[in-house]
Short mmCIF file of C-alpha atoms in Angstrom, two decimals:
data_model
loop_
_atom_site.label_atom_id
_atom_site.label_comp_id
_atom_site.label_asym_id
_atom_site.label_seq_id
_atom_site.Cartn_x
_atom_site.Cartn_y
_atom_site.Cartn_z
CA PRO A 351 26.86 0.98 -35.08
CA VAL A 352 27.11 3.22 -38.11
CA LEU A 353 29.18 3.92 -40.90
CA ASP A 354 30.67 7.39 -41.54
CA ASN A 355 32.94 7.64 -44.44
CA GLY A 356 33.92 4.40 -43.79
CA VAL A 357 34.62 4.81 -39.94
CA ARG A 358 32.29 2.78 -37.63
CA LYS A 359 30.76 4.84 -34.87
CA TYR A 360 27.96 4.61 -32.50
CA GLN A 361 24.54 5.86 -32.85
CA ILE A 362 22.82 6.70 -29.44
CA LYS A 363 19.18 7.30 -29.12
CA ILE A 364 17.23 8.07 -25.85
CA PHE A 365 13.59 7.32 -25.46
CA MET A 366 11.94 8.59 -22.34
CA ASN A 367 8.37 7.58 -20.94
CA LYS A 368 7.02 10.33 -18.79
CA VAL A 369 3.72 8.92 -18.01
CA LYS A 370 3.24 5.89 -16.24
CA ASP A 371 2.00 2.67 -17.96
CA ALA A 372 1.97 4.92 -21.39
CA LEU A 373 3.49 3.65 -24.19
CA TYR A 374 7.18 5.20 -25.17
CA ASN A 375 6.97 8.38 -27.44
CA SER A 376 8.21 7.16 -30.92
CA THR A 377 10.55 10.55 -30.93
CA ALA A 378 13.77 10.36 -29.30
CA GLU A 379 14.55 12.82 -26.47
CA ILE A 380 18.08 12.67 -27.48
CA THR A 381 19.95 11.21 -31.13
CA TYR A 382 23.60 11.30 -31.04
CA VAL A 383 26.55 9.82 -33.20
CA THR A 384 29.70 9.25 -31.23
CA GLU A 385 33.12 11.11 -32.66
CA GLN A 386 35.32 9.08 -30.66
CA VAL A 387 37.34 6.06 -32.13
CA ILE A 388 35.26 2.66 -31.16
CA PRO A 389 37.41 0.75 -28.62
CA GLU A 390 37.74 -2.99 -28.99
CA THR A 391 35.56 -3.38 -25.83
CA LEU A 392 32.93 -0.99 -25.16
CA LYS A 393 31.68 -0.23 -21.51
CA ILE A 394 28.46 1.62 -20.49
CA GLY A 395 28.70 3.72 -16.97
CA PHE A 396 25.88 5.79 -15.31
CA ALA A 397 27.30 9.15 -13.47
CA ALA A 398 25.19 11.75 -11.92
CA SER A 399 25.56 14.67 -9.42
CA THR A 400 23.60 16.00 -6.55
CA GLY A 401 25.93 19.34 -5.78
CA GLY A 402 26.73 19.45 -2.21
CA SER A 403 24.95 16.52 -1.20
CA TYR A 404 24.91 13.15 -1.76
CA ASN A 405 22.43 10.15 -2.56
CA ASN A 406 22.54 6.38 -3.16
CA HIS A 407 20.73 5.69 -6.40
CA GLU A 408 19.78 1.92 -7.63
CA ILE A 409 19.85 0.91 -11.26
CA ARG A 410 17.49 -1.95 -12.02
CA ASN A 411 15.80 -3.52 -14.87
CA LEU A 412 18.74 -3.03 -17.26
CA VAL A 413 18.84 -4.76 -20.26
CA ILE A 414 21.63 -4.49 -22.67
CA THR A 415 21.35 -6.30 -26.26
CA THR A 416 22.39 -5.79 -29.53
CA THR A 417 19.96 -3.95 -32.30
CA GLY A 418 17.74 -5.82 -34.59
CA ASN A 419 16.65 -8.75 -32.02
CA LEU A 420 13.69 -9.82 -29.98
CA SER A 421 14.08 -9.65 -26.15
CA VAL A 422 11.87 -9.75 -22.91
CA SER A 423 12.04 -8.29 -19.47
CA ASN A 424 9.78 -9.47 -16.84
CA LEU A 425 8.88 -6.83 -14.06
CA ALA A 426 6.67 -7.03 -11.17
CA ASP A 427 4.90 -4.04 -8.88
CA ARG A 428 6.35 -5.77 -5.62
CA ALA A 429 9.33 -7.43 -4.64
CA GLN A 430 7.76 -9.36 -1.64
CA VAL A 431 4.85 -10.41 0.19
CA CYS A 432 3.76 -10.72 3.79
CA ARG A 433 3.30 -14.03 5.27
CA GLU A 434 0.73 -13.37 7.47
CA THR A 435 -1.96 -12.10 4.69
CA ILE A 436 -3.86 -14.64 2.77
CA ASP A 437 -4.40 -13.26 -0.80
CA GLN A 438 -2.22 -10.56 -1.90
CA ALA A 439 -2.61 -9.00 -5.33
CA VAL A 440 0.44 -8.67 -7.76
CA ASN A 441 0.97 -7.78 -11.56
CA PHE A 442 3.43 -9.04 -13.25
CA LYS A 443 4.64 -6.87 -16.39
CA LEU A 444 6.19 -8.80 -19.31
CA GLU A 445 7.76 -6.22 -21.84
CA VAL A 446 8.70 -7.66 -25.36
CA ASN A 447 10.84 -5.55 -26.98
CA ASN A 448 10.90 -6.01 -30.97
CA SER A 449 14.13 -3.90 -31.82
CA ASN A 450 14.01 -4.91 -35.39
CA SER A 451 12.63 -2.61 -38.42
CA ASN A 452 10.01 -5.34 -39.29
CA THR A 453 6.81 -6.12 -37.63
CA PHE A 454 6.32 -9.72 -35.99
CA ARG A 455 3.09 -11.00 -36.22
CA ARG A 456 4.12 -14.45 -34.55
CA ILE A 457 5.88 -13.86 -31.38
CA GLU A 458 5.78 -17.00 -29.18
CA LEU A 459 4.97 -15.97 -25.54
CA GLU A 460 5.25 -18.31 -22.44
CA SER A 461 4.87 -17.42 -19.25
CA GLU A 462 4.91 -20.02 -16.55
CA PHE A 463 4.50 -19.46 -12.77
CA LYS A 464 6.30 -21.93 -10.20
CA ASN A 465 7.14 -22.48 -6.80
CA ALA A 466 10.79 -20.73 -6.42
CA GLN A 467 11.68 -23.42 -3.83
CA ASP A 468 11.09 -26.73 -5.59
CA GLN A 469 10.50 -25.19 -9.18
CA SER A 470 7.15 -27.36 -9.20
CA ALA A 471 3.87 -25.85 -11.03
CA LEU A 472 1.46 -23.45 -8.96
CA LEU A 473 -2.03 -24.53 -8.67
CA SER A 474 -4.99 -22.38 -8.17
CA ASP A 475 -4.74 -22.89 -4.26
CA ALA A 476 -1.58 -21.01 -4.50
CA LEU A 477 -2.06 -18.63 -7.07
CA VAL A 478 -4.72 -17.35 -9.53
CA ILE A 479 -4.57 -15.64 -12.66
CA ASN A 480 -7.55 -12.78 -12.84
CA SER A 481 -6.90 -11.11 -16.31
CA ILE A 482 -4.45 -10.43 -18.99
CA ASN A 483 -3.94 -6.61 -20.65
CA TYR A 484 -2.12 -5.49 -23.81
CA THR A 485 -0.51 -1.94 -24.56
CA THR A 486 -2.52 -1.16 -27.47
CA ASN A 487 0.86 -1.49 -29.95
CA ILE A 488 0.19 -5.27 -29.34
CA THR A 489 -1.82 -6.71 -32.26
CA ASP A 490 -2.76 -10.52 -33.06
CA ARG A 491 -3.45 -11.44 -29.59
CA ASN A 492 -3.86 -15.08 -29.02
CA LEU A 493 -2.86 -16.15 -25.18
CA SER A 494 -4.69 -19.08 -23.36
CA ILE A 495 -4.21 -19.81 -19.82
CA VAL A 496 -3.89 -23.50 -18.42
CA ASN A 497 -2.79 -24.57 -15.24
CA ASN A 498 -1.19 -21.02 -14.14
CA LYS A 499 0.41 -21.15 -17.41
CA ILE A 500 -0.01 -18.65 -20.05
CA THR A 501 1.17 -19.70 -23.84
CA GLY A 502 0.28 -18.34 -27.36
CA THR A 503 1.19 -15.74 -29.69
CA ILE A 504 1.13 -12.02 -30.05
CA GLY A 505 1.94 -9.21 -32.73
CA LEU A 506 4.51 -6.23 -32.57
CA PRO A 507 5.42 -3.59 -34.64
CA GLY A 508 9.22 -2.79 -35.57
CA ASP A 509 10.92 -0.64 -32.93
CA ASN A 510 8.33 -1.40 -30.43
CA ILE A 511 8.04 -2.31 -26.86
CA GLY A 512 4.50 -3.82 -25.99
CA THR A 513 3.46 -4.60 -22.31
CA VAL A 514 1.45 -7.74 -21.60
CA THR A 515 0.04 -7.00 -17.87
CA VAL A 516 -0.50 -10.24 -16.07
CA ASN A 517 -3.01 -9.60 -12.89
CA ALA A 518 -3.02 -12.19 -10.24
CA THR A 519 -3.50 -13.09 -7.04
CA ILE A 520 -1.38 -15.10 -4.31
CA LYS A 521 -3.28 -17.16 -2.42
CA LYS A 522 -0.79 -18.99 -0.01
CA PRO A 523 1.92 -16.11 0.74
CA ASN A 524 4.40 -18.58 2.50
CA ILE A 525 5.42 -19.79 -1.02
CA PRO A 526 7.93 -17.70 -3.06
CA ILE A 527 6.53 -17.23 -6.29
CA GLN A 528 8.83 -17.37 -9.50
CA ASN A 529 7.29 -16.59 -13.08
CA ASP A 530 9.66 -17.42 -16.03
CA VAL A 531 8.46 -15.91 -19.54
CA THR A 532 10.39 -16.54 -22.94
CA VAL A 533 9.68 -15.30 -26.22
CA ASP A 534 10.43 -16.55 -29.64
CA THR A 535 9.56 -16.25 -33.34
CA ASP A 536 10.03 -17.79 -36.75
CA GLU A 537 9.82 -14.01 -38.25
CA LEU A 538 13.48 -13.55 -37.46
CA THR A 539 16.89 -15.04 -37.23
CA ASP A 540 17.82 -14.01 -33.73
CA ASP A 541 21.52 -13.50 -33.00
CA ASP A 542 21.16 -13.19 -29.23
CA THR A 543 18.83 -15.43 -27.43
CA THR A 544 20.39 -14.40 -24.40
CA ASN A 545 17.47 -11.79 -23.55
CA ASN A 546 14.83 -14.08 -24.77
CA THR A 547 14.06 -15.30 -21.43
CA SER A 548 13.61 -13.32 -18.18
CA THR A 549 12.70 -14.62 -14.25
CA GLN A 550 10.92 -12.73 -11.74
CA ILE A 551 10.91 -13.74 -7.99
CA ILE A 552 8.47 -12.53 -5.31
CA THR A 553 9.85 -13.65 -1.87
CA ARG A 554 8.19 -14.09 1.35
CA ASN A 555 8.75 -12.13 4.40
CA VAL A 556 7.60 -11.77 7.98
CA CYS A 557 5.89 -8.41 8.29
CA LYS A 558 4.32 -8.39 11.47
CA VAL A 559 6.28 -7.81 14.79
CA VAL A 560 5.12 -10.87 17.05
CA THR A 561 5.45 -9.62 21.08
CA ASN A 562 5.15 -11.90 24.10
CA PRO A 563 2.03 -11.14 26.27
CA MET A 564 3.81 -12.63 29.24
CA ILE A 565 6.30 -9.80 29.27
CA ARG A 566 5.24 -6.86 31.21
CA ALA A 567 5.94 -3.27 30.22
CA LYS A 568 8.26 -1.54 31.99
CA GLN A 569 6.98 2.01 33.10
CA LYS A 570 8.91 5.25 34.34
CA VAL A 571 7.90 6.40 37.29
CA SER A 572 8.24 10.02 38.08
CA ASN A 573 8.50 11.91 41.52
#
């Protein structure tokens, strides 16, 4: 919210990333200050038009939070894996959002991989972390991997979103993979800690169709 002659209004800024895996442009695509009176309860909605046609659009990975704090979103490049394939590659993207104007140099980050069924820790026979990569705006990188658990600290400038990409290999597709990531910092009094933790689950699925070789295929005979 912003004050305009003593009246509270909302300032809306929209940033758009037009290149995959690139940083968001620091210049807002749209900057708008509301003119309407702010209601006691604010609702956010989405609308679109396709003219004379129609379509269904799914909105995912939506995070709504107060400004000036720290939050994290946990994304994955696949939602499920096949049981029949032994090894499958997956990338987890841990997007850390510093919506505060101050630079944080000690953001504590913890990312733990578990069996989604019984919450047990995953050993190397189930999942292997191959590498950790960072967007260029992440500084003071000090993360370590022990038993498929990532811990340490990173730095991030104010009003920035930094991505930590974890490249891993799933060794046992029959186990649903769960990744819990948490961020925190002693450089900020965070008024909203509900978005400091994010969970991503990759489920297992039967991808091959099993046929019975004893069933004879029917043939159409033409005269």
